[in-house]
Structure formats: structure tokens, C-alpha cells
Amino acid sequence: MIQVSPFDSTLFNPLLSDEETGALFNDEAFIKAMLYTEGALAKAQAAAGMLPESAARAISQAAQSLSLDPSLLAQATASAGVPVPALVKQLKAHLAEEDAKWVHYGATSQDIVDTAAVLILKEVIAISEVRLKHVIHSLAALAKTHEHTLVAGRTRTQQAVPMSFGIKVAQWLSPLLRQLERLEQLKPRLLKTQLAGAVGTLAAMGEYAVDTGHHFADTLGLECGDNWHTQRDSFVEWSSWSSMTTGLLGKMAQDWLWMSSTECAEIRFTNGGGSSTMPQKCNPVNAETIVAIMRLNAGWCGQMHQAMMHEHERSGSQWTQEWFILPNQCMGLNVALRHTQEALEHIVINTEQMLTNLSAFNGVIYAEAITFELASSLGRDTAAAMVKEASQAAIRGEGHLFDLIKTKTGHAIDTERLQSSLVSAGATTPWFHQILAHADQLT
Amino acid sequence: MIQVSPFDSTLFNPLLSDEETGALFNDEAFIKAMLYTEGALAKAQAAAGMLPESAARAISQAAQSLSLDPSLLAQATASAGVPVPALVKQLKAHLAEEDAKWVHYGATSQDIVDTAAVLILKEVIAISEVRLKHVIHSLAALAKTHEHTLVAGRTRTQQAVPMSFGIKVAQWLSPLLRQLERLEQLKPRLLKTQLAGAVGTLAAMGEYAVDTGHHFADTLGLECGDNWHTQRDSFVEWSSWSSMTTGLLGKMAQDWLWMSSTECAEIRFTNGGGSSTMPQKCNPVNAETIVAIMRLNAGWCGQMHQAMMHEHERSGSQWTQEWFILPNQCMGLNVALRHTQEALEHIVINTEQMLTNLSAFNGVIYAEAITFELASSLGRDTAAAMVKEASQAAIRGEGHLFDLIKTKTGHAIDTERLQSSLVSAGATTPWFHQILAHADQLT
Amino acid sequence: MIQVSPFDSTLFNPLLSDEETGALFNDEAFIKAMLYTEGALAKAQAAAGMLPESAARAISQAAQSLSLDPSLLAQATASAGVPVPALVKQLKAHLAEEDAKWVHYGATSQDIVDTAAVLILKEVIAISEVRLKHVIHSLAALAKTHEHTLVAGRTRTQQAVPMSFGIKVAQWLSPLLRQLERLEQLKPRLLKTQLAGAVGTLAAMGEYAVDTGHHFADTLGLECGDNWHTQRDSFVEWSSWSSMTTGLLGKMAQDWLWMSSTECAEIRFTNGGGSSTMPQKCNPVNAETIVAIMRLNAGWCGQMHQAMMHEHERSGSQWTQEWFILPNQCMGLNVALRHTQEALEHIVINTEQMLTNLSAFNGVIYAEAITFELASSLGRDTAAAMVKEASQAAIRGEGHLFDLIKTKTGHAIDTERLQSSLVSAGATTPWFHQILAHADQLT
Amino acid sequence: MIQVSPFDSTLFNPLLSDEETGALFNDEAFIKAMLYTEGALAKAQAAAGMLPESAARAISQAAQSLSLDPSLLAQATASAGVPVPALVKQLKAHLAEEDAKWVHYGATSQDIVDTAAVLILKEVIAISEVRLKHVIHSLAALAKTHEHTLVAGRTRTQQAVPMSFGIKVAQWLSPLLRQLERLEQLKPRLLKTQLAGAVGTLAAMGEYAVDTGHHFADTLGLECGDNWHTQRDSFVEWSSWSSMTTGLLGKMAQDWLWMSSTECAEIRFTNGGGSSTMPQKCNPVNAETIVAIMRLNAGWCGQMHQAMMHEHERSGSQWTQEWFILPNQCMGLNVALRHTQEALEHIVINTEQMLTNLSAFNGVIYAEAITFELASSLGRDTAAAMVKEASQAAIRGEGHLFDLIKTKTGHAIDTERLQSSLVSAGATTPWFHQILAHADQLT
């Protein structure tokens, strides 16, 4: 109930927000990005021969040095539905008349807002990328430590068969590598200028239109976009990427919630939330927050897809929606990445409890592995029949499977050897090394 | 790209935010509501005989006078996942030890946050209700003015048959009356206290539990809730109501966008956004903003429904989601209502253009009405056949239907009488008066 | 990947569909409902004096006896965007010319489709209501059985304090009672006729318009609606109600998933899915399906809110969306209710395991209760200090809290008395009985 | 209200469904795909040396020839939550015991369902791709035809400045080219096998695990996936792509709705829906349907993002959600593409009306262009001032801008030359040719 979005709240900043990302989303930063874009436009137009170098220099300098109070622009923003006209007016007011007339020449408000948004997104993505690689690095380290740790594989909430905890961690990691690949592919489509003029033809720039566009892109260090003002696919692609990323982090965090629950207790976070009256409490706040953001981001992503319906050459109703959604997705993603990293720095793995949990059903979870072990001496079919019988007895509570097998066959299960075979069973080892090798290439 | 949510931006405040509502959503207001709730709890416990009157008085006074800096609570909020423990600690620090020990006694953080949220929602709803009634009032006035104005009824984007513009306005109004009815019904389910203790039993309040609950509700002027901490249906009901309301406003605003488009031009907003280089521009900013919020609010509503999945006796991941969504829905609703009212105060109806548009297809839109008129003299079947033939000729561009009919039948259509019959055709008048009478009862 | 929606699949019928509800959603049933509506319209118009009794009788009889092959109407449906014109044509073809001319007289396609949809919804709701009451009844029985069963209250995935399992069940039940209340309130707004003609004025029915409307409603056993064709609030209200209901069922099912997980093991479903190779498996298929539907239904609800944007007097694009969403929400709700009931008929409560789980942290979960017990002899402050010290020792693994207390104070905890006090602690008993009494009133 | 999803309805097939795509989504096709997958698994295992060639041949042949009645599997599907165990049982029943024991050896149900789903998706995508290219081709032809057609550029619902209709069409086309690029990039991530065994280690395949995986992929003509069973990013990436595609088609269709409205009338569809009583009607059914699907698909996409939360090594609740969503997204996409193509084959461009509409405000929309024209003779500032004055007079209704300019300056506007300059103004021509060249490369 705070600052409309807790992302903007001082009270919630260390929990639900992120200072580094937050510095990119505020009136001042946005105004600055728009002014910077106006300056770059003037420089590009001068380079194309459309306006005097002196005017471009004056505009660009004024744009960079100007510090506009948001409240100054507010009222005019309301009437225009967009802050650019008021901003242009203020910028002009700080210039000599002969320079002022060239400000924003032939451009439209959306050129400025969209390009400024791309510039901000570029910085957001840089943060996301660093954090994502950091998370991948931490997961890789965790995976390596626990390649030979045994844990129950669980399907549909029930223990299924034992597996390496290292490969479980590698499965959290693996799709994040694909996310990096996707990010590389989407960047050239996303990080591009918007410069299209009133209706997408740059008519008012006449013969200078195309050249100006190229210089504009060069000046800003972006790809040169064309008239994509009503084609929002690139923003929506990033939006989907953002939500997919938090979806993958959310799946991992959800696993953490299950694993750190009192009854499972296989992991614990040393920075868990406590309670003065309940000393046993260790609330997994990082993981909960990641799950919360995953759910919200899926919703925001859906909203972005709904907002693609720009009519004709500009849509006040659809475009406005993006201003609400994109910043939340940027912040949400970076906050989720921060919490993931934080959790990974405070996670404690209780390998002993993992083994204990595997005995939940008197060891029947080892049935398949024991069958394999006995097959060499008893033959596959006899082994299978015997283990099945013993398993049923174990399920009925007549003893641990290991003991029942021994009674039945005289064969003493070498627990350690059995467990060690399980952590590298089947495709575990090659898959593990393949994923880890891929992760290592990043560093 | 501003303040994460433009709802929080100075730059966008007059366009996308609302000061009156915004005053309810900020760190200070939220901290104040939580402190007020803690004070009310102490008073209720004293009334129930659970703690000394003097302690209750001290706590309640401290809670009311205390002004806590959000940044003071921020770090602890991060570790607990909720700001209440830090707030309680600060409150205790401002009290004598013998009083301090009774602060927050037997309560849990969610009791405080949920009850504070309800107190804020109550104020938000009061604003919404005033604005909604104001909108209804304005629409009723508009409808009355135009009961006898003829406009094209349009189905599937095509002109269908003429109708009263007054009844069109009444159709915008009518479902808003149902929204008021729904609001009355949901209020007692929503505006209730949350006081349930650690897991929903108030165990730590022992024999005083039930009495404290009743006094707590009385003190706060709310219904007495029980342990609904994981039952979020009442919040979701309001969320759905909020989105239904903006859905209805959005439908109306969408109609305005069509009607104020250059080619239709039946309405115009005197506060429309202009352009220095395009003097003909009159951008319907209010309507666009309403449509934008309608789409966003439908998304937020979907997010609230997703957030019902609280596990066990408290869910850090689900509950946190609400803090992001509810304030946006409150603000969005009130901003949409404000824009609706503003638009209604600046709307100009071009009744002449409405008539002009009715001639789009050489008057064939009047075909059915003319058939009725001719039926009395020519018989229904002959009249129908004749009008059909003439209509086809009109569609082919051979002349206006009125003229073609005259040529064919010698019958001169009394345009005025025809149009006047159309504005009260069928059920128009009784329905119009029924809706308006219902609206008038509100004032 | 089956029949587009698994709701329509033979293969998935016993899992993801429901025969009783499914009988309401198919071409034949829908055509029948539309024909029935056409018949009722003719009867109503005759009653209003608009058309001959004989025609009404002929139309109504033909409409009832006619069995139209959907493929007959298909091509024409594509070109009109709605199946009514083709249906009317077929109906007319089965009547004498003098009766045929009165079919669908003055009505519009949406009148027929919307009213038929309401008729179907009425039957769906009847099924939902029976099932919901059945679920409430089963939950009430379960709650009563376990009023005095102790279970760990869990917050943020961690055990918090012990509580009555009966009150936990009552918390699942309580909001369902509010859902019944809401259903009663929304019924008169939802179960109403649509009869408004081409653009919402019933112009073509002339002086008979209003009377026809009333007779139409009487004939169909529905409230008399007016021109709500573009006012979709009532459908959206039901949609939200449907999603709220599955949200509440989903929360309960999610709790079941946690409680039936191998490590918690407090409940089990005797109809759980097994595995030939993993004998310990007991997959909670009912609960999983409910959770799946909860998530989907929240999404469908969001889609319905998005579909409120009908432009002008009829929207082909918005209205069409409802045809996809509403049937899924109807089916989803009834399937979820069926799975809930099925789960409740197969649930096994392991009260012993509930007690075992409470010892997870050497009994520190009892700390608060022991403090209360010792307070009478040692004084509150001394008791609290002593228990705190012992709890920390227990957490460190130095022994069970009961033993540590005994060593420290010589006081032997009467475990049974302690536990019995906990199942009725605080507000447990009055709340429990209040909820159960409310539930009992239903039967 | 039909077949739960109208996608499955005979009645709605020609409007809301698609036979070619529908053939991929039904019990029979799905069962066939699963059987085919089981056969391929046996062959791969034989190739890896894990089972006898003869068994593989027998299994593969039986799998291909077997035709299973869905109702046979239905009851078992309900209890297992997935149809594979029943399918395997049936397949085994059609084999000699020595072959039967190798069916589904070491695999898990999800391996079969996910891989079958990918096989189906591959076919769906092939259809989508053909249709998308077809649409691009049609748009390219339309754009070329109208490169020199003048139309009003419209921003925020208001006419802004004139532009080439060809470039407007090219803007519809341009992002579809990016969609093809994205599709190429996502294919290798999506079209891959799932073969991971019980918990993602292929433990039960022992030393044959990795080899089997490679042979399995080769046999099926898919990339070789690893244990991505709980990593749903690739399905979600396609889901987002599907929704982005319909988002882009929806924007175009929404433009068509505006342009074909009675008042704008710049385009018309010869296959529009008519009305017996309203001869002027030409309902744009294709466009409406595309818009409807765009909105629905955005919602389905949001649902897919929500469904990423698979817990541990298999989630019954999350996985099940996909079965509802993916087929709808496949069908919706292909239906939308079909309607787009159909619309493009029936679109009629009224170039005369486009010119007429440009005179809406007495020609002030030409103001900027006239200023440029006059600048050469009068100087830029004088020209601008004069045109501004004349524009205001035109807006006030004092005459057409062309006439007012002539009166004021003696300069007669060469309308044709002016308009012809406008269709190639600014960056129009280079951008137009760039987009078209890119489109042409596809063919």
C-alpha cells in the first residue's frame, strides 16, 4: 500500500526495490534521457546538413546542462498526454531564438519518448546481464560442490527415485544459459532508435530524413530503427524475455520453499526472517519475494501483449499502457535477480537431512537401484520379483528395504556404493558436465 | 518510465495520477495507518480486560503522535519480509517498559498490515463512490439533454439503424448503477478487521480473544472479521469490482474515441490535446487515458485472482503480490473516474454532424422506419418490397432514399416527423425513463 | 493437445472434463437453446398482441421439435459471424409462409445468443451450487471430526505454533459460505433476458416492445433484462465469481499438496496415482487438477475483463471472445468442484504424523504454550525467561523442550493436557462453532 | 457456448476454427503421436544396443499400426493424471511378452507427452509459416499497388498529416518479417526431444542413456534435448511468439475496423457480413475475428507464463495447464492467419474516399506541405506565418485552405503535384523499398 508501487517506496526499498535500477526510473532520469535524445537529434541533423552546426552545438549543450523540475512540465503533460511538448518549450526557452527554432525539428513526441525508453532499457539490461551471469556463476559453483550429493528426486510432490543434487542445481541453471542466448538475439531488434516524425514518414525532414536517421543512431550508440512507432513487437519480445527469466528464477525459488519447509528441511537460508516469539522460525524471504515477482511479471507480460493494439499511426491509449508496465518489468526482473543472488549467498545445504528424507518409506525409493545390483548375481527377472516383494513389505512397515533384502537373499547392500552409483546414474554425469562446461564458457 | 509507476510521478501527476488518492498511498500514510491499528488494538485489549487501561492509553497516544521515518524501518523490513516488527520495535522504544511490553500483544504482522490496508481501502472507496455518483449525475444530465437527438446506432462498426443519442448515453450510465448496488453488497465483506494472531486462532490472547476482536472492530469502525488472513476473496471481490468499473468506463471512452475521430466527428472535447504544427488536432486525452487504465486494470484484476493461492496459515509469496496490485487498482480506478468526469465537463455534442452521418448511404438507414410509415397506406408487404427496391437503388448511388421513394410512390417523407418517431421508437422511452429515474434516486 | 481443449476430449473426460456439465456445451445443446429462445419470443409477442397466436404456436412447436445439423449452419455462420441468421432461415423453412414471416420478428442475433447463453448458465450454476454445497457439507464433517486434532500451524513455509486441524478445515470452508452469499446476490443481475433489437431500442417491435419483453422473461423464467447487449458487467461478475471460487478451492488443494508430500505426509488420498516401478507413489491427482484449473480460471477471468470493450451498439470482436471464455469457466469450475468432492471422499488424515511433525524442532513449537502453563507457578516473566533459555537449548539440539524444562524446573509437562489446551486455544472454539453453525444452516 | 471451445465446434468451424490445424488436435492424432514416440524410443534403444532389434521392430510396428479408442484409456488417465500408463498397457497387450517387456523401457510419461507435443507443434509451425509468408506476400502486393495512394496519417484518432497508403501497408508488413527471423531463432530451442526418465537422469537406461537420446532425436528428426521437463522456457518462448504474431495481425485488423467503418469508408471487404433488414451493412467479420483472437491469445500467453512454476522434478498442476493453453494458441494463431489472408483477398481500397477524407478540415492537413511549397518563393518564415493564418481561417470554416492561400498570396496550389510530393515525402520511399526488398527475398 505504499507509493502505489512498493518498487518506489523507501520503506520497502531493501526488500522490494533496488537502488541501482531505481536510479533509472524517476522523473529526473527520464527527463534527462529525453533531453539527451533531443540533443542527439540536433547533432544528427547538423551532420546531415539540415541545420547549422552552431545551432546543434547550442541545443546539445543546453540539453545536457539543463535540469528541469518535473512539476514545471506536469500541467502541460496532462493536456498533451505526453511530456515532450512542454519539455521542448522549456529547452527552447533556454536558447537563443535562432537556435531555438531548430529544437525537435521535424520530430514527434513519440520519437523522443521511445528513444529515451530504449536508452534506459539498455542500461537496465546491462544490470540484468551482470546479475544473471553472477547467478549462473553461483549456481555452477553450488552444482559442482554437490555433484555427488544424493537427494530424493520428487515428482508430483512425491519422492520418486534418488538423484544427484548437483544435477538438480544444473537443471535450475541450464535454461538461464538459453536466456542469455535469447538476449543476444533480441538486442539488435530492441536497442534501436525511433525517429519517424508525425506519422512515420519523416516528411518534415525532407531530403535529410534518411541521413539524419543514421547519424542519430550513431550518436546514441543504437541500431538505426525505422518507423516502428506502432510496431511494439520488440518491446513485447523483451517483456516476454523478462517474464521468462523470472519464471525460471521462480521455479527455482519455489523448489527452495519446498526444500526449506520445516518438514523437508534440506536447505536453510542463514538470512531467513526470524520471530521473537517463535525461535525455530527461519522464513525464506528471498525465495518468497522471487515467487511473488514471478507471478506479477507473468501478469505484466500479459498486459504488454494486450497493449500491442496501436491504432493507425499513433495510439494514445495503447502507448500509455507501456509506461506503466515496462518499468515494473525492469525493476521486477532486477530485484528478482538480486534476491536470487542473495539467497545463493546464504543457502546452507543439509546433506544429512537429504539422506534421512530418502528413508521416508523404509528405503523403497532405492528399489530400482537394488534390482540393478542384484541382477548380476540373481538374474534380472528374479531380482526384480524379489525386490518388488521386499518393497511391498517395506511399505507395509515390516522393516527397511535394505534389511528385508538381506533377510531374503543374504545379500548385504553396500549402502555407500549404492548411493554413489546413484549420483552418477544414467545420463547424469555427461549432462552435468555439458551444462557446467557451457556455464564456464561465460567466465 | 517514471517512478516505476507513473502513478507516483510528479511529471505525470495531473495526467496519470491523482493527488487526493495519492495521499493515501505513501510510506508515511501507511506507517500512520499501521500505528493507528496498533493503538486501536491496545485500546481493545484494555476494554476486554486483558491489559491495563494506562498501558492502552500510553500506547494509543504514542501510536498517534509518533512520526516514523520510513528509512528507519527499511532494513529490518527487508529481513522480516514485512515492516511490522521494526515498527513495533520503534513504538516500544517510545514507551515506558511497563507499557511497551503490551504493544502488539498476541497479534501478528498480518493483523496490522491487513487491517491498515482495509482502513485505507475504506477511504479510497469513499472517493470512488463520490466520483462515481458524480459521473452518473453528469451522464444523466447529458442523456436528458439529448433524449431527442438522433444518432446512428452502430453495430459491428457499421451504421445499423438510427436511435436516440439519449438512450445511448443511458446505456453508458445504466451498468454504473449496478456497480453502486454491488459496492453496497460487498462493503460488509470487505471493510472488516483482521485479528487472528500467529496462525489464525488468537491463541496468545487466551480468554480475551473474542472480546478483544469485537472491541477492536468497534474502535476502528469496521466489521468484526475473523481469521480471513489466507482467505483473500474479499480483496479479490473488490479488485474485480474495480476492474468492472473501469471496464464500463472504458467502453464509454472507446465510444468517445470513435465518435471524436476526424471522420465521425460527432463529439469533441474542448480540452483535447493540440499540436503547434497541426492546427486541426484535438486529441481526446481523457478518453485515451481511461482506455489505457481499463486495459491495465483488467490485467491487475487477473493478477489478484492469481494471488489467492496462500499456502497454509500465511504465504509470504502470495500476500506480497497484493501490495503491488491493490494500490494500483485503487489509483487506477480513481484516476479513470476523474478523467471521465473531466471529459464529461468538456464534451461538445455535434448534433448536426450526427444527422449528416446518417446520410452516409443515401439514407438507407431509414429504410425500416419508412417501411413502417408506408405500411399504413400501402400495406406492410407492398411497402416492404418497395422500400427494399428503393434502398438498393440508393446503395447503388442513384439518389437519396427519400427522393427515390417520392419518385416511386409519390409519397413525400416528412423527415422531421420520421426522425422524431425514431428517437422514441420501440422501448426507447420507457427504458430511458426507467434508467434515469433510477439515477435520480441517487441524488 | 487434445480437441483443442481437453475439456472436450474423450481421452481426458474423466480427468479434465465433466459429462453433466459437458452436456450443456455442444453444438446441439446450443442450437436447441437458441431455438427454444426463438420459440419463447414468438409466444411472448403473441401474448403482447403483436402476432397471431397460431403463428406463435407453430413457431414454438417447430422450434422445439426441430433438430438442426450444425454443419448445415456452419458456412453461413462464417459469413455472418454469428449462427442466428442461418438458424432463423432453417426454422422458417420448416414453417408455412404465413407463420414463417413472424420468426425472429424485430429481434437481433445477439438477443438470441445472449439469452440462450443465460439459459445455459442457469443450468451450469445449478450444478455448481449443488456441488459447492456438497463440498461445504463434506468439509463441515471433516472439520467436526478433527476439532480436537492437533496440527502445526505453518506460516511462510515454517512451522509456527500448534493449532486445531478442525479450525484449519473450517478456514477452507468459511469463504465458500461467502461465495454462496455472493451467488445469491448476483443471480438476479445475471439470469435475465436479452431482448433489445438491432441497436438496443426494440424499434422494430413498435408499441409492443415493452410488453413483449415482460412476456419473454416470464416464458423463460428469467428476470426481464433491458438493452444490456454492450454492458457485459453481469457476465464478468459471474466470471469473477467463478474464478474466486476456484481460487478458494485452489488454496485448499495447494495445502493438500504440501500436506500429502512425502516429507510432510499428514494426509493421503486413497485414489492417488501410483507407479508400477515406484511402489511408494501416491500422486495427489485431484489436488493437482484443482490447482491447474485455479490458475487457468484466473487467466480466463482476466480475459473476460479485457472483453468488456464493446464499441457502440454491438462489437463483433469483443462479443466473440466471450464464446471462448465463458464455457471454459463453466466447465473449469464444475470440474474443480467435482475433484474437490472426490478428494474429500478419499482423504485420509494421519493424526499421528501430525503430532510427529510437531516435534521437528525438539518441541520448541510448544514454547509459548509452556510459558502460559508455567506462568501460574513461576510468574509470567520468570516463566518466559526460562522457556526461552530452554528453547534455545532445544534448537541447539540438546534435547526435547519437555525434557529440558523438566531438568530446569522439575516441572513435568503434561503433554496431553498441553495439547488439548492448544486445540481450543484463544478464539478457536467460538470461531469454529460460528463457521460450522453457518454451514449447517445450509442443510 | 459450444464444445467448450468454439475451436472444436462444427457449427463454428468455418468461422472460428480451421480444419487443417484441427486435424492435429484430437484424441486420435495425439494418441498416434504418443505411439509413434514410443516406437521411436524402442528403435533408438535398439540402435544403442540396449534392447534386441527384433523387439524394437515389433514395438515400432505395433505402435504404428495400433488404433486405440480414446475411451479405452480414459478411466486410467483419470487415475494417473496422464494417459501414458494406459497407452503403454494397451501397446504391451498387442505384443508378445518378450517384446512387450521392452515397451517404454526406462522412460517416463512426460518423455512421451512432451515429445509428442513437440512433434505436433512442428506440424503446426509448418502451417503457420506457410500462412505467414502468404500474408506477407499479399501485403507486399497491396503495398506496391498503393505506393502512390494518398491517405490521412492518423495519430491519437485524429488526422495528422497525409502519407502514402503504401507505407502504411508496409508498416503492417514490416514486423511480420521480424517474426520470421524470431521463428528461425527459436526453432532449435523448441523442436527437440524430451527423454529424461523418472527424475531427469535417465537412470533406468544406465550406460545406454546418452546414446539412446541421440538415436531418439535422429529417428524423430528433432534436436536432441536433455532433461528440460521442468524447464518450460522453450514452450513459453513459442507461446510469446504466437501472441506477438496475433498482436501484430490484430493491430492491422483494428486499423481495418476503423478504416471500414461507415464514416471512414476507405476500405471495404467484399465478403463482409450482410443483413436482410439493413442493406447497407457490410460487417468486417474477418477483421473482428482477428481482433478477438489477438485479445484471447494475449491472455493465453499470460497463462503460459504463469505455468512455468513446476516444482521439483515434475509438476502435475503446472504441466496440466499447458495442455489447455498450447492447443488454443496453435489454433488461434492459424485461424487468425487464415482470416488475415481471407481479408486481404477481399479487401477493396477506396482511394477516392481517402482523398475526400483528407478534406475533413478544409484542407488544413496540407498546411505543412504548402508551407514547404511557398517557402521557396516567400522565405520559410513568411510562408509559415501566412499558412498558419490561412489554416486558422480554414478551421473556422471560412473556406478551403487551397482557396484561402490563393486569395492571400495569389499562389494557386497545384493539388496533384502537392499530393504526389506527399506520397514520397521524407523517408517514405527508401523505407518503403527497404521493407519491400526484404519481403521479396522470402519468395
CSV table of C-alpha atoms in Angstrom, one decimal, chain A residues 43 95 336 425 431:
chain,number,residue,atom,x,y,z
A,43,LYS,CA,23.7,16.9,-33.7
A,95,LEU,CA,18.3,29.0,-26.2
A,336,ALA,CA,14.4,-10.9,-8.5
A,425,ALA,CA,23.4,-42.9,-12.8
A,431,TRP,CA,24.6,-33.9,-18.8
